[in-house]
Coordinates of N, CA and C in Angstrom, one line a residue:
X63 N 117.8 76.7 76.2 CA 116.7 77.5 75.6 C 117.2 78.9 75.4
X64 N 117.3 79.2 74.0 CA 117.1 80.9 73.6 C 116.6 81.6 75.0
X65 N 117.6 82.9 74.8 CA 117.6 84.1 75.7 C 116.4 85.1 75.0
X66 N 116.0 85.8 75.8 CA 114.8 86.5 75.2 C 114.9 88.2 75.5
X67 N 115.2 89.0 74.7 CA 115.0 90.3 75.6 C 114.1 91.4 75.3
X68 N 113.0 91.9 75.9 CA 112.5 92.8 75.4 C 112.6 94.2 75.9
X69 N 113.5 93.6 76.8 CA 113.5 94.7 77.3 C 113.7 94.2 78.4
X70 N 113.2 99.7 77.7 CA 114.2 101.7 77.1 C 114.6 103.1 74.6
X71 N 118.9 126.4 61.0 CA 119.2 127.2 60.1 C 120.2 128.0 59.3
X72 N 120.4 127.1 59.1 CA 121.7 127.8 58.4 C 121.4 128.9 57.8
X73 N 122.3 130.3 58.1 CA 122.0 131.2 56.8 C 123.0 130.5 55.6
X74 N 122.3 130.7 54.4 CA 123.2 130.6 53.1 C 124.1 131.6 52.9
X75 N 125.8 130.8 52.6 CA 127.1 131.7 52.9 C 126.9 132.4 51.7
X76 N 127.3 133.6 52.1 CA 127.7 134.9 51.2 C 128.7 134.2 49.8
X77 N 128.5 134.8 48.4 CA 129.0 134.3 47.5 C 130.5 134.3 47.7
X78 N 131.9 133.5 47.7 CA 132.3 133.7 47.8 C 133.6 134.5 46.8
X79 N 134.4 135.4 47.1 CA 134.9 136.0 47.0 C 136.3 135.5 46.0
X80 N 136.7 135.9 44.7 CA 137.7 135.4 43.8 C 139.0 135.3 44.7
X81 N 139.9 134.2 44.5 CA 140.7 133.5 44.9 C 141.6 134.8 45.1
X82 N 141.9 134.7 46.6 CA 143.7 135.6 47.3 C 142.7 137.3 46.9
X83 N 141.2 137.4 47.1 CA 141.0 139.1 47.2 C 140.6 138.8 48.7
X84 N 140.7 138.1 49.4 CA 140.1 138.5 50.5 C 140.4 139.3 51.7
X85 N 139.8 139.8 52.1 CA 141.0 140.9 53.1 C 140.6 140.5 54.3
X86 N 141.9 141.3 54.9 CA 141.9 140.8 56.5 C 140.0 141.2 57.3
X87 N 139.6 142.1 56.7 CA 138.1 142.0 57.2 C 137.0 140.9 57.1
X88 N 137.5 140.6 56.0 CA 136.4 139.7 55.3 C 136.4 138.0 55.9
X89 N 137.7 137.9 56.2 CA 138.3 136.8 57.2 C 137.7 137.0 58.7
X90 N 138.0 137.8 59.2 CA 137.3 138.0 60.5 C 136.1 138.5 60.3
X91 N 135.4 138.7 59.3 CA 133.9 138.2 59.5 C 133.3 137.2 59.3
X92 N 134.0 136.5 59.0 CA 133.6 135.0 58.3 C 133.6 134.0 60.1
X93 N 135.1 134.4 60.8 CA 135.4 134.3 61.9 C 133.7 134.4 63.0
X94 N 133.7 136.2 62.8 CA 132.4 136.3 63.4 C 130.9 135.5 63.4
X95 N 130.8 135.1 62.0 CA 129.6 134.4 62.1 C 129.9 132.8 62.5
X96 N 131.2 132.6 62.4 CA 131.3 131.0 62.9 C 131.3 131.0 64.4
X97 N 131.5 132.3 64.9 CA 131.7 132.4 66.4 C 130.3 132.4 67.0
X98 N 129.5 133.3 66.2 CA 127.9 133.5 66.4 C 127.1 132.3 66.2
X99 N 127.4 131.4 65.6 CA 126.9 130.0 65.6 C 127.6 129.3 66.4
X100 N 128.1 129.6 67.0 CA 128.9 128.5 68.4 C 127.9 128.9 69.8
X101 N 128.0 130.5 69.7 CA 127.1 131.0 70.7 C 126.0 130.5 70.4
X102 N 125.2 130.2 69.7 CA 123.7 130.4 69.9 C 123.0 129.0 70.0
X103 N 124.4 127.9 69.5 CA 124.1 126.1 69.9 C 123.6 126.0 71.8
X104 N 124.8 126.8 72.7 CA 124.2 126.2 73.9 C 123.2 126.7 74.4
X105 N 122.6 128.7 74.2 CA 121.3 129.0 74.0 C 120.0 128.2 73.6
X106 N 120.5 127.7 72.7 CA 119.1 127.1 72.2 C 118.6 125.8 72.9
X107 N 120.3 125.1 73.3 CA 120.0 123.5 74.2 C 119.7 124.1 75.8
X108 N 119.8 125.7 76.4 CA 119.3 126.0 77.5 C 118.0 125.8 77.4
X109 N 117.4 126.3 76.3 CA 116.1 127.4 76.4 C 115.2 125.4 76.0
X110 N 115.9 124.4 75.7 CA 115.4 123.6 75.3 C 115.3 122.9 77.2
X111 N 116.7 123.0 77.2 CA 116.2 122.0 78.8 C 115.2 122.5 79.6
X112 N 115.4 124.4 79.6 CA 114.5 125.0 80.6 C 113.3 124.4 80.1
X113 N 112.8 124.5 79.3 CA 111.2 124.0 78.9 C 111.1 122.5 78.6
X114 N 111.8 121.7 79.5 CA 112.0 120.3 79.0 C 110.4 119.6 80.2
X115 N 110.8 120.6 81.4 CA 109.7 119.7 82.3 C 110.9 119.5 83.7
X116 N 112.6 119.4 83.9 CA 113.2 119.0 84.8 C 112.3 119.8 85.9
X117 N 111.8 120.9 86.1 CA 111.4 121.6 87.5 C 110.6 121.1 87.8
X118 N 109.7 119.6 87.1 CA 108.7 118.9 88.0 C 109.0 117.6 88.6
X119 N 110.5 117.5 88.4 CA 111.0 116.6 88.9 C 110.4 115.7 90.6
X120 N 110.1 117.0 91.4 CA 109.8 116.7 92.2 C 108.1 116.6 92.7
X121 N 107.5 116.6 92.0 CA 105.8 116.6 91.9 C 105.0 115.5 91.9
X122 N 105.8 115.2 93.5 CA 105.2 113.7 94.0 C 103.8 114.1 94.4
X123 N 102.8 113.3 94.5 CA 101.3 113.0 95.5 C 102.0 113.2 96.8
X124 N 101.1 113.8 97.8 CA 100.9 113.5 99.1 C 100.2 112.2 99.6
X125 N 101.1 110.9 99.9 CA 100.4 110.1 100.7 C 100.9 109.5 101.4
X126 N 100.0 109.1 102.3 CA 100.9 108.5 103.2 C 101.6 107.0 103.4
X127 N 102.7 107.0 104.0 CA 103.7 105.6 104.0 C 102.3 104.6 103.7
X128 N 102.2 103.9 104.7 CA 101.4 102.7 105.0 C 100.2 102.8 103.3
X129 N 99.4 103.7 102.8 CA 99.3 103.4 101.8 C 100.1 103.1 100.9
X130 N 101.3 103.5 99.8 CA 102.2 103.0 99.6 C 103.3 101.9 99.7
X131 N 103.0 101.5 100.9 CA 103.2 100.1 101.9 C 102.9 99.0 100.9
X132 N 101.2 99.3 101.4 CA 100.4 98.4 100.9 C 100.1 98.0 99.6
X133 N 100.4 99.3 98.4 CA 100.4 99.0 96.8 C 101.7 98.3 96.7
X134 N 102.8 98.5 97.5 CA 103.8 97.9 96.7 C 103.6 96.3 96.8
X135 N 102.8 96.3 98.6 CA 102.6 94.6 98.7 C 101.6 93.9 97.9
X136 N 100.4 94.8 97.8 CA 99.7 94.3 96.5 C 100.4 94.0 95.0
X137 N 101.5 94.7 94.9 CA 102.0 93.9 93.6 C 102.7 92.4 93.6
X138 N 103.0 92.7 94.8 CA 104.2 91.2 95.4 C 103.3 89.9 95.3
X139 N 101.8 90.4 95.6 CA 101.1 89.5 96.4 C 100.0 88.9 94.7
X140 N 100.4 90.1 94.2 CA 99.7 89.5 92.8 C 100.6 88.8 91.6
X141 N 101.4 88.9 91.9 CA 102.4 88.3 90.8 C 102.6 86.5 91.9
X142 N 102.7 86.6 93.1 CA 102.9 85.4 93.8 C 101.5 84.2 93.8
X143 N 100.4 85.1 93.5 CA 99.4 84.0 93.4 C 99.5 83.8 92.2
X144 N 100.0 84.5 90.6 CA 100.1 83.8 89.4 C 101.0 83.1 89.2
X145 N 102.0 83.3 90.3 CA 103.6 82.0 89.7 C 102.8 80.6 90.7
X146 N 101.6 81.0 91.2 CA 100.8 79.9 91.9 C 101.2 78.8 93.1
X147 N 102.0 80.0 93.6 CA 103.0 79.5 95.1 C 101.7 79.8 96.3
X148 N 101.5 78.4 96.8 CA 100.7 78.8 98.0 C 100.8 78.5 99.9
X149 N 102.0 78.7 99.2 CA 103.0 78.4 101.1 C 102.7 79.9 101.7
X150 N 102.4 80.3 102.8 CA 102.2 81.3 103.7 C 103.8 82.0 104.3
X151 N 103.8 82.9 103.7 CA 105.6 83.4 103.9 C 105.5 84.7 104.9
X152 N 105.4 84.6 106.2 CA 105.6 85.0 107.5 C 106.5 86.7 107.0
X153 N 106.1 87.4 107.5 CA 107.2 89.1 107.6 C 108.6 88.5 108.3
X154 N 109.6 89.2 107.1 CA 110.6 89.0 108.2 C 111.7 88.3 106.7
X155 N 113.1 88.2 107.4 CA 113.5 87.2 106.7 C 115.4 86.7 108.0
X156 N 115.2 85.3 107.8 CA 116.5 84.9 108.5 C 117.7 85.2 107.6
X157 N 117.8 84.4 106.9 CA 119.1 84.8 105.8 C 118.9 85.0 104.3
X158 N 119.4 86.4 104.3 CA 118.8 86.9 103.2 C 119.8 85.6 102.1
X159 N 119.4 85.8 100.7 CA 119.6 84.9 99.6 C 119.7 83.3 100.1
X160 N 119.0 83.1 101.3 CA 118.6 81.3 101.6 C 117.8 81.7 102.0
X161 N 117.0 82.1 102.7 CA 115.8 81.7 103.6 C 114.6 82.2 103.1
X162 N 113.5 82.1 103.3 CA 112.1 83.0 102.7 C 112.4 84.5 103.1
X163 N 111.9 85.4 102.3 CA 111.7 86.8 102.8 C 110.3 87.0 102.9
X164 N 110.2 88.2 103.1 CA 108.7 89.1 103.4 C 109.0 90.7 103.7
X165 N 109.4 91.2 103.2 CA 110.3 92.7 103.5 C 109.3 93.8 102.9
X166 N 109.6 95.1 104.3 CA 109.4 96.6 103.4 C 110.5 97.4 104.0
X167 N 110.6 98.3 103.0 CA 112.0 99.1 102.7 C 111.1 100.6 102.1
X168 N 112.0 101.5 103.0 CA 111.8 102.6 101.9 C 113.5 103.1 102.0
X169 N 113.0 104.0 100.7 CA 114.1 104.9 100.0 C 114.0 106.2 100.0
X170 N 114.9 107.2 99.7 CA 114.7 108.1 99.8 C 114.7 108.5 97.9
X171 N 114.0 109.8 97.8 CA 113.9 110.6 96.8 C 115.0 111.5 96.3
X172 N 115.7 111.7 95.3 CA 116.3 112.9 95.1 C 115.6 113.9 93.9
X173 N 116.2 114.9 94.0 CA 115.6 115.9 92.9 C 116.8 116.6 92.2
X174 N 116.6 116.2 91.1 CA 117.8 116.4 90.1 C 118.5 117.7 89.5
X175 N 117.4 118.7 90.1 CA 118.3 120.4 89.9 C 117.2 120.6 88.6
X176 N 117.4 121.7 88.0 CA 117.0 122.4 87.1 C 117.1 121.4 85.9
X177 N 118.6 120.9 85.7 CA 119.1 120.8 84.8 C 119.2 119.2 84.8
X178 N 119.0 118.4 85.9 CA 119.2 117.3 86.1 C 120.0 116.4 86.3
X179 N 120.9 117.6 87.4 CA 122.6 117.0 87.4 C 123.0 117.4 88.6
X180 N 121.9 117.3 89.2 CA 122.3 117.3 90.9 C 122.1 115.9 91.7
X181 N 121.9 116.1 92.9 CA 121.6 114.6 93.6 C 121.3 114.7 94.9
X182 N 120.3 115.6 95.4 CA 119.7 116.0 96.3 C 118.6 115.3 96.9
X183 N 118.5 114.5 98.2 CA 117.3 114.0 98.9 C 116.5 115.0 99.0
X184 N 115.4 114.4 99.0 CA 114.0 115.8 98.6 C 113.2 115.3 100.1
X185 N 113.1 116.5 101.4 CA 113.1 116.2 102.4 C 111.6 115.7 102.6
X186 N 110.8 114.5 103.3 CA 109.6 114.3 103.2 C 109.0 113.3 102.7
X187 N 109.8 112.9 101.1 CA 109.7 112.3 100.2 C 110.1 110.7 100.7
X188 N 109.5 109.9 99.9 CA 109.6 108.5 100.3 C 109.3 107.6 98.7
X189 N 110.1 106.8 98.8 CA 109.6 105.2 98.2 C 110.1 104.0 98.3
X190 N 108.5 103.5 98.6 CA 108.4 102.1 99.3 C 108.4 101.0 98.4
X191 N 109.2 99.9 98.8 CA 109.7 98.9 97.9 C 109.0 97.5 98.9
X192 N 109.1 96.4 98.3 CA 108.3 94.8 98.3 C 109.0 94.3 98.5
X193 N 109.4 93.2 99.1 CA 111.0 92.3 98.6 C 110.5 90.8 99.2
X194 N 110.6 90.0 98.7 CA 109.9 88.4 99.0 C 111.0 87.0 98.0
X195 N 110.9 85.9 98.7 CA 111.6 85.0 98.4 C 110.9 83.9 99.0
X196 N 111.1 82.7 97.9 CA 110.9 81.6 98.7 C 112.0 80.4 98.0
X197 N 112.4 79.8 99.3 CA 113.4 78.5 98.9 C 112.8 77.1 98.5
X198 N 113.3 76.4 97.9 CA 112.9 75.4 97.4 C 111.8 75.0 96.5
X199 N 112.2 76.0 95.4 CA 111.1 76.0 94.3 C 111.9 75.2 93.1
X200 N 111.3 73.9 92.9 CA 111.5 73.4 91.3 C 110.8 73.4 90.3
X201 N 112.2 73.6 89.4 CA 112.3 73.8 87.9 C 110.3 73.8 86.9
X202 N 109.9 73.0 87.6 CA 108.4 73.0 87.0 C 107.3 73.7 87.3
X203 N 107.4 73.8 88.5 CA 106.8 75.4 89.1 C 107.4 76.7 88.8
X204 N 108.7 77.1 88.6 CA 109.4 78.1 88.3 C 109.2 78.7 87.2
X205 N 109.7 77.7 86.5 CA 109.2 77.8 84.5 C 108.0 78.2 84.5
X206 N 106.9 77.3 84.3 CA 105.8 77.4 84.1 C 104.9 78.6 85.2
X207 N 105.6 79.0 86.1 CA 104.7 80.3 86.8 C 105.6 81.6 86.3
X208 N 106.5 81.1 85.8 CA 107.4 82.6 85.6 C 106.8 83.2 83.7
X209 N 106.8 82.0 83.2 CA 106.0 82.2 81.7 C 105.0 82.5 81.7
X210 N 104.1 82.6 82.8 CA 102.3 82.8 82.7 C 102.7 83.9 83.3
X211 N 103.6 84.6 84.3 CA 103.1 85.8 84.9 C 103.9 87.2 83.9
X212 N 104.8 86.1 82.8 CA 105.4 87.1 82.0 C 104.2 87.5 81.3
X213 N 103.1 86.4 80.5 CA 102.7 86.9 79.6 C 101.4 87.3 80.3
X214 N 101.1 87.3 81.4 CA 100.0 88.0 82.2 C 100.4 89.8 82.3
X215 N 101.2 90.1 82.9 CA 101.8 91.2 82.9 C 102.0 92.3 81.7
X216 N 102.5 91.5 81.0 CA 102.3 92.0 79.5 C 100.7 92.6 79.0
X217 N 99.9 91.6 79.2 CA 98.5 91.6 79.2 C 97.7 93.0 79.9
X218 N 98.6 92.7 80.8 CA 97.9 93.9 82.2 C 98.8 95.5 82.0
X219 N 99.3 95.4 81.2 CA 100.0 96.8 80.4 C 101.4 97.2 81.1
X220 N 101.8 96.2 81.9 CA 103.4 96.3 81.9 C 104.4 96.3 80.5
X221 N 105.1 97.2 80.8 CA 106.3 97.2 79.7 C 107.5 96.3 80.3
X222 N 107.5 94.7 79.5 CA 108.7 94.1 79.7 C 110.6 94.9 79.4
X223 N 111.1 95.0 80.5 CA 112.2 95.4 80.1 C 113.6 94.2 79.9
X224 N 113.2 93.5 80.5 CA 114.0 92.7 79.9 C 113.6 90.7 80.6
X225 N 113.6 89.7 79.8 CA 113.3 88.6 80.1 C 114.2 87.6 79.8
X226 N 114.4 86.7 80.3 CA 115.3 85.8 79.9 C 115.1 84.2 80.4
X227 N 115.3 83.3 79.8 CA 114.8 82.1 80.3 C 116.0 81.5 80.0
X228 N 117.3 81.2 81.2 CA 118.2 80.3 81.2 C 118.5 79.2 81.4
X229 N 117.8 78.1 81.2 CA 117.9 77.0 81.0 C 118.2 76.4 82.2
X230 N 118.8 75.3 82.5 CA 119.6 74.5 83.8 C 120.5 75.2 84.5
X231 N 121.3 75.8 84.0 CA 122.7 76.3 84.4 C 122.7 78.3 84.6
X232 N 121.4 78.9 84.0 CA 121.7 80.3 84.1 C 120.0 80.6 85.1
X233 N 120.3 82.1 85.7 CA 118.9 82.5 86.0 C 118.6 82.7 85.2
X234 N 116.8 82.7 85.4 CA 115.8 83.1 85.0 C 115.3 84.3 85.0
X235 N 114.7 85.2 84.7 CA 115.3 86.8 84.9 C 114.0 87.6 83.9
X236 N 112.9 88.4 84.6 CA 112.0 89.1 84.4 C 111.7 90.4 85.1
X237 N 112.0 91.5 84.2 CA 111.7 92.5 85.0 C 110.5 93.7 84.0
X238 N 110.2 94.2 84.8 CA 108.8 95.1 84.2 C 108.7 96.5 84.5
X239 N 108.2 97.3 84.1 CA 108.0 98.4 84.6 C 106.7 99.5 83.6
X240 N 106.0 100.8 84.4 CA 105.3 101.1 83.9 C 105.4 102.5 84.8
X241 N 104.5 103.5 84.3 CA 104.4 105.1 84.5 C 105.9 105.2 84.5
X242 N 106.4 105.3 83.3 CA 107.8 105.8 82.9 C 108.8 105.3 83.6
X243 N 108.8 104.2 84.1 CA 110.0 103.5 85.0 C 109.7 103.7 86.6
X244 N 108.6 104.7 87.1 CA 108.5 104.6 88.2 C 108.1 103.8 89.3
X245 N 107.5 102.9 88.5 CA 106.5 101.5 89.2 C 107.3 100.3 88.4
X246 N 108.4 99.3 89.7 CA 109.2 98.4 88.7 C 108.7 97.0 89.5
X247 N 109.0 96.0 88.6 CA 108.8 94.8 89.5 C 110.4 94.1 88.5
X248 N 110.3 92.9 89.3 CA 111.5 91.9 88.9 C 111.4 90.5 89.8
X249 N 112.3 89.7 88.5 CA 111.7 88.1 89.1 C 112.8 87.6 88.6
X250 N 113.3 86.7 89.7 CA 114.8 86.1 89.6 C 114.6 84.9 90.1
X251 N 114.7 83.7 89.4 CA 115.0 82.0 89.6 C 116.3 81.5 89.3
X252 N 116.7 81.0 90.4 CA 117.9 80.4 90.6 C 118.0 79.2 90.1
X253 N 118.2 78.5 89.5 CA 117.7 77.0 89.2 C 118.9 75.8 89.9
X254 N 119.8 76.4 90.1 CA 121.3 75.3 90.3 C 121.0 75.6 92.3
X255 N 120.2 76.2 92.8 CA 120.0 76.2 94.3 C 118.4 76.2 94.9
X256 N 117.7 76.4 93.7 CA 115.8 76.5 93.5 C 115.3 77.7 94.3
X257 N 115.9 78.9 94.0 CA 115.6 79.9 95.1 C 114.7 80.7 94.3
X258 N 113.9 81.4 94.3 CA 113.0 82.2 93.6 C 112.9 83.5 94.4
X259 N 113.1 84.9 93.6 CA 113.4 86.3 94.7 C 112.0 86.9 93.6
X260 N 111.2 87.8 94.4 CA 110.6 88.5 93.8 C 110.8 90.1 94.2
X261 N 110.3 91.0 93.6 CA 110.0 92.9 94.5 C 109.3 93.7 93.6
X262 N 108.6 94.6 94.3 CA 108.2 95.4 93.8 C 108.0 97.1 94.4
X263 N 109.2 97.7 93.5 CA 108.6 99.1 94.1 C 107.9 100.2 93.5
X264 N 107.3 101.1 94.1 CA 106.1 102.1 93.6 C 106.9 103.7 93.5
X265 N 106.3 104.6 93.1 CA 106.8 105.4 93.0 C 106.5 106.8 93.9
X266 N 107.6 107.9 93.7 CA 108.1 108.6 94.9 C 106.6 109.2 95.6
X267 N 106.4 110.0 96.9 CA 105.8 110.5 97.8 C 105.9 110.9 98.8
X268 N 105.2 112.4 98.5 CA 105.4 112.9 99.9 C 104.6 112.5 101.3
X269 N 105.4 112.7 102.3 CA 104.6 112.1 103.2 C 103.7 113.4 104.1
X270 N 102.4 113.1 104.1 CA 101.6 114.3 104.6 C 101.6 115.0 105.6
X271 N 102.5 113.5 107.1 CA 102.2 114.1 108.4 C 103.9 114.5 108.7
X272 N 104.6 114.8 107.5 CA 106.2 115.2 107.4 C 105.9 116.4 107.9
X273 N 107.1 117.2 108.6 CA 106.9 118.6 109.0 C 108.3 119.0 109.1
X274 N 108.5 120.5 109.1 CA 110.2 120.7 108.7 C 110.3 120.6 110.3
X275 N 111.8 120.0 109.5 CA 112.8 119.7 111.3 C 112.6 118.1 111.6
X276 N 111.9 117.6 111.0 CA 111.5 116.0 111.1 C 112.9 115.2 110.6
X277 N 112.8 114.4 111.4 CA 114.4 113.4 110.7 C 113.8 112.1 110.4
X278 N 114.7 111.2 109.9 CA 114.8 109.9 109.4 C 113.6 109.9 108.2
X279 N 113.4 108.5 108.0 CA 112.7 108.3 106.8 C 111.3 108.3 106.0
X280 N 110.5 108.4 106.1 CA 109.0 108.0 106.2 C 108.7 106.8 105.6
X281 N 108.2 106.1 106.6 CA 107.9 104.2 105.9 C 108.9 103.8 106.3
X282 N 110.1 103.9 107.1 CA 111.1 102.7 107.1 C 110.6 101.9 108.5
X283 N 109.4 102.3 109.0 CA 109.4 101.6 109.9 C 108.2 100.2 109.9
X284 N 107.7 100.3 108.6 CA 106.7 99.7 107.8 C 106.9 97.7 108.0
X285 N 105.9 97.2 108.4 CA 105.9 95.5 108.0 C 105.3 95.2 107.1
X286 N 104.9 94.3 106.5 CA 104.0 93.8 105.8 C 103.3 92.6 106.7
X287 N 102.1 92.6 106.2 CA 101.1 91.1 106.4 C 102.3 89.7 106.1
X288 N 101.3 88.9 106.3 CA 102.4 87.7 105.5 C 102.0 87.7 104.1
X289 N 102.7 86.9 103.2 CA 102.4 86.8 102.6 C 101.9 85.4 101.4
X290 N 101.0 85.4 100.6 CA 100.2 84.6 100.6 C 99.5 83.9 99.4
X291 N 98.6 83.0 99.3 CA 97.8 83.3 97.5 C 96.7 84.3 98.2
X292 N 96.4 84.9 96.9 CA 95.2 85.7 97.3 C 94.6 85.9 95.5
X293 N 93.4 86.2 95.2 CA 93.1 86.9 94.1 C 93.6 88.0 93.9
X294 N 93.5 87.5 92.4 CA 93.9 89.2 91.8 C 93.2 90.0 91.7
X295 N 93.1 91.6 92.1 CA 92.5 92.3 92.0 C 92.1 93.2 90.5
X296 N 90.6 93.5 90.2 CA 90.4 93.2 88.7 C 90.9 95.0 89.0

């Protein structure tokens, strides 16, 4: 089966001058103004990045872990009752890429400088990611819930970034995203082992009850419920 992807003033020069009159001034002025338009290219790309928006790089919401927790599991948990899996998948996981998952994870934030060419953890800051699996999913459940939650998603105003339906021999491969890449989900079927991976994470925040001089992460200490069919939430 076909691969699918949708997915990311010049001033006008002075007349010139009759052949061999030109004088050593007239040369280094010509010099000058080619020099004065060299200058004034990275001025104008400053004055463009300063006013681009990088200084809000960091203009997360205040909220707290456990809400964020819970939106990212809400996504997990909605995309899992449309691929219409209704086995109860316990928190936790024994072996990652064989066994069921049920996972929460956070990350940390960086803030990219002025200019957006740093790589700074932004102290406080958090985001919480989904991570779930289940083994022993065939080919007819896979297909057929991974094409409905593609074209569900789509529906529900995710921007597909890239999809792919591999046949017998390749994964299957769906990923999404929306508020400018900060809220992503992704869907991976194995078919040559029937493993099915899903996740989904939300975007950055600060955590409220953070205070300076506080260490480690906010939310890494987070579980999730099991997880489950449930309705979608309208």
């Amino acid at each position: 089966m076909p691969d699918e992807t949708a997915p990311t003033d010049a001033t006008p020069a002075p007349d010139p001058a009759p052949a061999g009159s030109r004088s050593p001034s007239s040369v280094l002025g010509a010099l000058g103004c080619g020099c004065a338009a060299l200058l004034v290219v990275p001025v104008v790309v400053l004055v463009v990045l300063l006013s681009g928006g990088f200084s809000g790089s960091t203009d997360f919401p205040r909220v707290a872990p456990e809400k964020m927790a819970d939106r990212a599991f809400q996504r997990s948990q909605e995309a899992y009752g449309l691929m219409g899996f209704t086995r109860t998948v316990r928190p936790g996981v024994e072996k990652l890429g064989v066994s069921t998952e049920n996972t929460l994870s956070a990350d940390y934030c960086y803030d990219g400088g002025l200019l957006g060419m740093e790589d700074k953890t932004v102290d406080g800051a958090y985001r919480m990611s989904h991570s779930w699996a289940l083994d022993h999913v065939p080919a007819d459940q896979a297909v057929s819930g991974l094409r409905r939650l593609h074209r569900q998603l789509k529906d529900d105003g995710w921007e597909v970034s890239s999809y792919r339906e591999g046949g017998k021999s390749k994964s299957w491969d769906l990923y999404v995203k929306r508020d400018d890449g900060n809220e992503r989900m992704s869907f991976i079927w194995y078919p040559d082992r029937e493993y099915f991976t899903g996740g989904a994470s939300v975007p950055c925040a600060y955590d409220p009850g953070w205070e300076s001089g506080d260490t480690g992460l906010p939310g890494d200490d987070r579980n999730p419920p099991a997880l489950g069919p449930a309705q979608r939430k309208k």
